[in-house]
Short mmCIF file of C-alpha atoms in Angstrom, two decimals:
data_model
loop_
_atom_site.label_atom_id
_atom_site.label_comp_id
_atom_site.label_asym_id
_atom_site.label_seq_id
_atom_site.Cartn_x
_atom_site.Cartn_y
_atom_site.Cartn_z
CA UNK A 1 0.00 0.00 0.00
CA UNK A 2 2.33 2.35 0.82
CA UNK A 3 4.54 1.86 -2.42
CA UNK A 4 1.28 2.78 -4.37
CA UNK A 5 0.73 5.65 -2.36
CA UNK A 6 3.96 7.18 -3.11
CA UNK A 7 3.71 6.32 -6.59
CA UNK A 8 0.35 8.08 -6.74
CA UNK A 9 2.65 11.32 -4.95
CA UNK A 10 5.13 11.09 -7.58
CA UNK A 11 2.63 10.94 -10.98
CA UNK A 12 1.09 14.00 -8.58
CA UNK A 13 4.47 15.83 -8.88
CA UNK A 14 4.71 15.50 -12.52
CA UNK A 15 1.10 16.33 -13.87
CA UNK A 16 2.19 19.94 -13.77
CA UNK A 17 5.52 19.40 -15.94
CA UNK A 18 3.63 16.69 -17.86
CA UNK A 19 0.65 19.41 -19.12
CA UNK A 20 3.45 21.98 -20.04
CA UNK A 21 5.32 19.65 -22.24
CA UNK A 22 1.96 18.46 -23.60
CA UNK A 23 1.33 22.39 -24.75
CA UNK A 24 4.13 23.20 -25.89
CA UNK A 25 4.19 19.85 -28.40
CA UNK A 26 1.36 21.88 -29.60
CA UNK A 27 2.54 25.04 -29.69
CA UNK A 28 5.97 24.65 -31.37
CA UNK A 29 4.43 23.58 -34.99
CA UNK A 30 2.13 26.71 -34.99
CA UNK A 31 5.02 29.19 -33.89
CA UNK A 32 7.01 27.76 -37.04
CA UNK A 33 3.79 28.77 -38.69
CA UNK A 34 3.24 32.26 -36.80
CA UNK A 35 7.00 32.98 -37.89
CA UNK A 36 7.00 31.76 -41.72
CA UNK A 37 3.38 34.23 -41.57
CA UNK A 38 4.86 37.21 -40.14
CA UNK A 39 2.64 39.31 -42.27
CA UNK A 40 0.09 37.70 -40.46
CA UNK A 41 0.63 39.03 -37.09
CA UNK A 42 -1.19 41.89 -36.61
CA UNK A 43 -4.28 40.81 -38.28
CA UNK A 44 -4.41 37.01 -39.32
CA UNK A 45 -3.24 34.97 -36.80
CA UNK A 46 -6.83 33.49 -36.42
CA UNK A 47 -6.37 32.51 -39.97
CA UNK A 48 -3.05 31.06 -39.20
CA UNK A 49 -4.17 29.06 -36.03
CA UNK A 50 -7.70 28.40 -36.15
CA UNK A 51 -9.05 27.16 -33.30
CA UNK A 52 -6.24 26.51 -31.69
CA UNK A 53 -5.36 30.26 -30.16
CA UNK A 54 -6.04 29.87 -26.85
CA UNK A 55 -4.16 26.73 -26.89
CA UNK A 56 -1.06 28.32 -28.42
CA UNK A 57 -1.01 31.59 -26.47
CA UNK A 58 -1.37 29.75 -22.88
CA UNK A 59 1.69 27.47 -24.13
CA UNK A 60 3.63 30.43 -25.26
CA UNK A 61 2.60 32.24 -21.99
CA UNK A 62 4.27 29.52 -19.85
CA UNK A 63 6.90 29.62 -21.50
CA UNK A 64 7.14 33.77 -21.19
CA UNK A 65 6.75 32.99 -17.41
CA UNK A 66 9.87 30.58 -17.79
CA UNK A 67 12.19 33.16 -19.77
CA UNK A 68 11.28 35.80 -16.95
CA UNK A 69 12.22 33.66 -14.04
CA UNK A 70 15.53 33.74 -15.95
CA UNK A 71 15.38 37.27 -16.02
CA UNK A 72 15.98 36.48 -19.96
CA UNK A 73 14.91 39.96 -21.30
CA UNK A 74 14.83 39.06 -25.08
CA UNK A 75 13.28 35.38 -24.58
CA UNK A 76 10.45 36.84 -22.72
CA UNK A 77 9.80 39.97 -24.65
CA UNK A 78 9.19 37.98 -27.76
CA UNK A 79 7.01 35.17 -26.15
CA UNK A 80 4.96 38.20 -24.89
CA UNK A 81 4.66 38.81 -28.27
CA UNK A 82 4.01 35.83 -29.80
CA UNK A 83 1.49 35.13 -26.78
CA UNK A 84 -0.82 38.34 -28.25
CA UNK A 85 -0.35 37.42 -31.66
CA UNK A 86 -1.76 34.11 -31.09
CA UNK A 87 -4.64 34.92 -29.05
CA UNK A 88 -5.33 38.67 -28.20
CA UNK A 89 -8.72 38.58 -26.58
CA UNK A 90 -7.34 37.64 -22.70
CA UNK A 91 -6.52 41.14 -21.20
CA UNK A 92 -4.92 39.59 -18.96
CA UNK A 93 -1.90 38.81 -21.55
CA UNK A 94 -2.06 42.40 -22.45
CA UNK A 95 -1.77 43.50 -18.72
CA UNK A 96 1.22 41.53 -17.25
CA UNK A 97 2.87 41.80 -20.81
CA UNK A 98 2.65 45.33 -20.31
CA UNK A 99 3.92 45.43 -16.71
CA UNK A 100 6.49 43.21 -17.04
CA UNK A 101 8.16 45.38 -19.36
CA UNK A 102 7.44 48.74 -17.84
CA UNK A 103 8.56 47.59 -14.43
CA UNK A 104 10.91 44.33 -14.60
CA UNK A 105 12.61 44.87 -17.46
CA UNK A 106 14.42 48.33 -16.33
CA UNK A 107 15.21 46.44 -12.91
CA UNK A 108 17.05 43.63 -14.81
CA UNK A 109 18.89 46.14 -17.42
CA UNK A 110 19.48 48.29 -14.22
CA UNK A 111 22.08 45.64 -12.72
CA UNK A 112 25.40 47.34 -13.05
CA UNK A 113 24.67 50.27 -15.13
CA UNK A 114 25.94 53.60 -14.22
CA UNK A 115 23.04 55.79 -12.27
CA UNK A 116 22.99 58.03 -15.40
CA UNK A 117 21.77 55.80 -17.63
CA UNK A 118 18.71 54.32 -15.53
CA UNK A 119 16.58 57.22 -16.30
CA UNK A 120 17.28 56.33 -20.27
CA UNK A 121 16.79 52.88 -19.00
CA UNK A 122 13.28 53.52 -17.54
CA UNK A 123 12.13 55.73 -20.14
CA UNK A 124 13.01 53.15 -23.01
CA UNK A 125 11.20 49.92 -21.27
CA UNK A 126 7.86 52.36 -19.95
CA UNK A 127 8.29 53.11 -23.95
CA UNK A 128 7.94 49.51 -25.25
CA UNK A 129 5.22 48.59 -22.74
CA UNK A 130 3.38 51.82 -23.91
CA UNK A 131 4.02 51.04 -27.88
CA UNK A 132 2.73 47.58 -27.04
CA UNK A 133 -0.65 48.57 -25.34
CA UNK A 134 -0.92 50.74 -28.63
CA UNK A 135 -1.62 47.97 -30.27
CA UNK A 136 -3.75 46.66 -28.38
CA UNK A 137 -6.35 49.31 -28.11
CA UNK A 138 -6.15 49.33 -32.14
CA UNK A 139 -6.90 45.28 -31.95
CA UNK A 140 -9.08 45.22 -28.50
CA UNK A 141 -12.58 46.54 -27.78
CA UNK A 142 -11.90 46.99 -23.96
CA UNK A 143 -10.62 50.42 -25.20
CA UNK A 144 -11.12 52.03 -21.31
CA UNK A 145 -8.91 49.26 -19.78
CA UNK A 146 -5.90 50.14 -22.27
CA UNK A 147 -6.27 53.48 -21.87
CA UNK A 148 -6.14 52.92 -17.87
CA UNK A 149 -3.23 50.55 -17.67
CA UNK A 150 -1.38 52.99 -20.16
CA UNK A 151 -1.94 56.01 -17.79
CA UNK A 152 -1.16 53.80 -14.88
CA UNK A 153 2.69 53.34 -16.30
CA UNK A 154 2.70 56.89 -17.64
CA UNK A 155 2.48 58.20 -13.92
CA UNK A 156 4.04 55.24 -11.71
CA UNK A 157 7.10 54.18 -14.30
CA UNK A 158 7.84 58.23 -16.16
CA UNK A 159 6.12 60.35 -13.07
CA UNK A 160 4.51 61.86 -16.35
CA UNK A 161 1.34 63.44 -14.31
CA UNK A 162 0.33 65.50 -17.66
CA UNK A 163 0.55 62.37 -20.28
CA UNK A 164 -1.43 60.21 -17.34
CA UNK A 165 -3.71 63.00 -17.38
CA UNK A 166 -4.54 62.44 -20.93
CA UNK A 167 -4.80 58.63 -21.02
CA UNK A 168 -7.26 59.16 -18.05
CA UNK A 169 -9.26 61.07 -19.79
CA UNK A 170 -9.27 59.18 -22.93
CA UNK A 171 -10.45 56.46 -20.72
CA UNK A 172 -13.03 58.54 -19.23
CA UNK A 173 -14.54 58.76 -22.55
CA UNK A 174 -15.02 55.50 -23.93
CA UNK A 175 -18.56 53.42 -23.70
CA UNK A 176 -18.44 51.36 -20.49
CA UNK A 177 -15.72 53.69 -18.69
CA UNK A 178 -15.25 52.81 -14.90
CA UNK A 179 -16.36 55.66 -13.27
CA UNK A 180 -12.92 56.34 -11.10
CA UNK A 181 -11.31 57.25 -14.63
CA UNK A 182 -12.80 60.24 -14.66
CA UNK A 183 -12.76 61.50 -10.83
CA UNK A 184 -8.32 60.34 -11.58
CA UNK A 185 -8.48 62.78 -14.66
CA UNK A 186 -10.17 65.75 -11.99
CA UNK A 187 -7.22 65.33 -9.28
CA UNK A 188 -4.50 65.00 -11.67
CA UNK A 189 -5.74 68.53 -13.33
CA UNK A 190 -5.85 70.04 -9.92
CA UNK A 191 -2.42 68.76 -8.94
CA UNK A 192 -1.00 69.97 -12.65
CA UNK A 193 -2.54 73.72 -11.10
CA UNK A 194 -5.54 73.40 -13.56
CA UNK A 195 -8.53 73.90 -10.82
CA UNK A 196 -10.88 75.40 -13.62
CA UNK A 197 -10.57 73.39 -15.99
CA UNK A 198 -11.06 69.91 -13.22
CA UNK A 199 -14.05 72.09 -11.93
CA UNK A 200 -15.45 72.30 -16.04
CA UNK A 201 -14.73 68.43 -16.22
CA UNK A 202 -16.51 67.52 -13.07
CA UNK A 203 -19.74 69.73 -13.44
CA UNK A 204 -19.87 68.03 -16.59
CA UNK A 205 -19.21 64.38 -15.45
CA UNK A 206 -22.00 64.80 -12.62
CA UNK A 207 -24.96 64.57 -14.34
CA UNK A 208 -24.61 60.99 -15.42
CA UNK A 209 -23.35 59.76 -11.96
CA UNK A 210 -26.28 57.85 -10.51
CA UNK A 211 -27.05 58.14 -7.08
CA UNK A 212 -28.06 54.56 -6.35
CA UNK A 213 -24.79 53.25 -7.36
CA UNK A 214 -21.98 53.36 -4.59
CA UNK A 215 -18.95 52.71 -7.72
CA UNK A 216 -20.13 56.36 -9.20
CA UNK A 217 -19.02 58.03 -5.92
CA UNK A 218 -21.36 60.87 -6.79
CA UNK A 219 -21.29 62.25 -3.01
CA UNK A 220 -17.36 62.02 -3.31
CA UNK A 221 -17.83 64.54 -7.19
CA UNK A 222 -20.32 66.47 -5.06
CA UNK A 223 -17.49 67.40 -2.51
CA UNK A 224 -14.54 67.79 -4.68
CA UNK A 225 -16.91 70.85 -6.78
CA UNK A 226 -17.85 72.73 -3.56
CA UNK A 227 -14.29 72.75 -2.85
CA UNK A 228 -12.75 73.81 -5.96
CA UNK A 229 -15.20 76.23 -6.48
CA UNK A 230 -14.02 77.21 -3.07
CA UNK A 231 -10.55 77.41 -3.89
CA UNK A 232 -11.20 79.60 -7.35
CA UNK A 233 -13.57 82.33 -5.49
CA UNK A 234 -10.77 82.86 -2.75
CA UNK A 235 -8.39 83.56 -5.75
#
């Protein structure tokens, strides 16, 4: 009995390893044919895998996840890409792709590199993680969520409060917006030392706030007018 039991332990062990190497069997063939279809990328690569996207991109994104617990920068950038080229409908590729370059990648090419070059460093990886969300909200309907996750590395990756400002409110604007998008777009005007034109924004948000919904926050918009119209009269 207890020789099966510990058998049982051991197949338990190796399911996980087992599934990956199942995947990426199927993956490898149809990244021969992603990469003899580059032309494809963009917009064929249903045509090129069929039915078999999700398949390839969750095999590809294991193996991303592998290349970046080797801190391999090159490895994993281009299974990120190959991961949205096979299957870009998960945001949740998009996402970590996206993070993972704005935020790991600089800490990896930071090892050993002279303090004036991290800036460079920063600015170049926030760069590619913003260039790759690009394409996303020209390939994605979720248009809001790009828009958000851009604006989130535009202020916590380049401190850029006035190109954060901007993504926020092109969030703000699309069908289906979360409702915080636009009360993010009011403070960062205000902390930029644009009161009136946050006050304009807000007046004009609070109409369509509902009041039975606690995710609008209206009370919270309510507030924040009274006191920037507050801080303008004392001007």
């Amino acid at each position: 009995m207890f020789s099966a039991i510990e058998r049982f332990e051991q197949e338990r062990r190796l399911l996980p390893v087992l599934i990956l190497l199942a995947a990426m069997l199927v993956v490898r063939p149809l990244e021969a044919r992603l990469a003899a279809s580059s032309e494809n990328l963009v917009g064929g690569s249903l045509a090129v895998l069929g039915g078999m996207r999700a398949v390839a991109a969750g095999g590809t994104w294991l193996r991303a996840n592998l290349a970046w617990e080797r801190r391999d920068l090159a490895a994993t950038a281009g299974l990120l890409e190959l991961t949205v080229a096979s299957d870009e409908r998960p945001l949740y590729f998009w996402f970590n792709a996206a993070r993972m370059m704005a935020y790991d990648f600089p800490v990896w090419r930071d090892a050993g590199a002279p303090l004036v070059l991290r800036d460079r460093i920063v600015a170049e990886e926030a760069g590619r993680a913003l260039a790759f969300l690009e394409r996303g909200v020209a390939r994605h309907p979720a248009k809001a969520a790009f828009y958000l996750e851009m604006a989130n590395i535009r202020l916590r990756a380049l401190g850029d409060k006035e190109g954060a400002a901007e993504l926020f409110r092109r969030a703000a604007e699309q069908p289906g917006a979360p409702y915080h998008a636009a009360r993010i777009y009011a403070e960062l005007l205000r902390e930029l030392g644009r009161p009136a034109e946050a006050l304009v924004w807000l007046r004009g948000v609070l109409p369509d706030l509902p009041e039975d919904d606690p995710a609008a926050r209206r009370d919270v918009v309510e507030q924040r007018i009274r006191e920037l119209e507050a801080e303008l009269a004392a001007r």
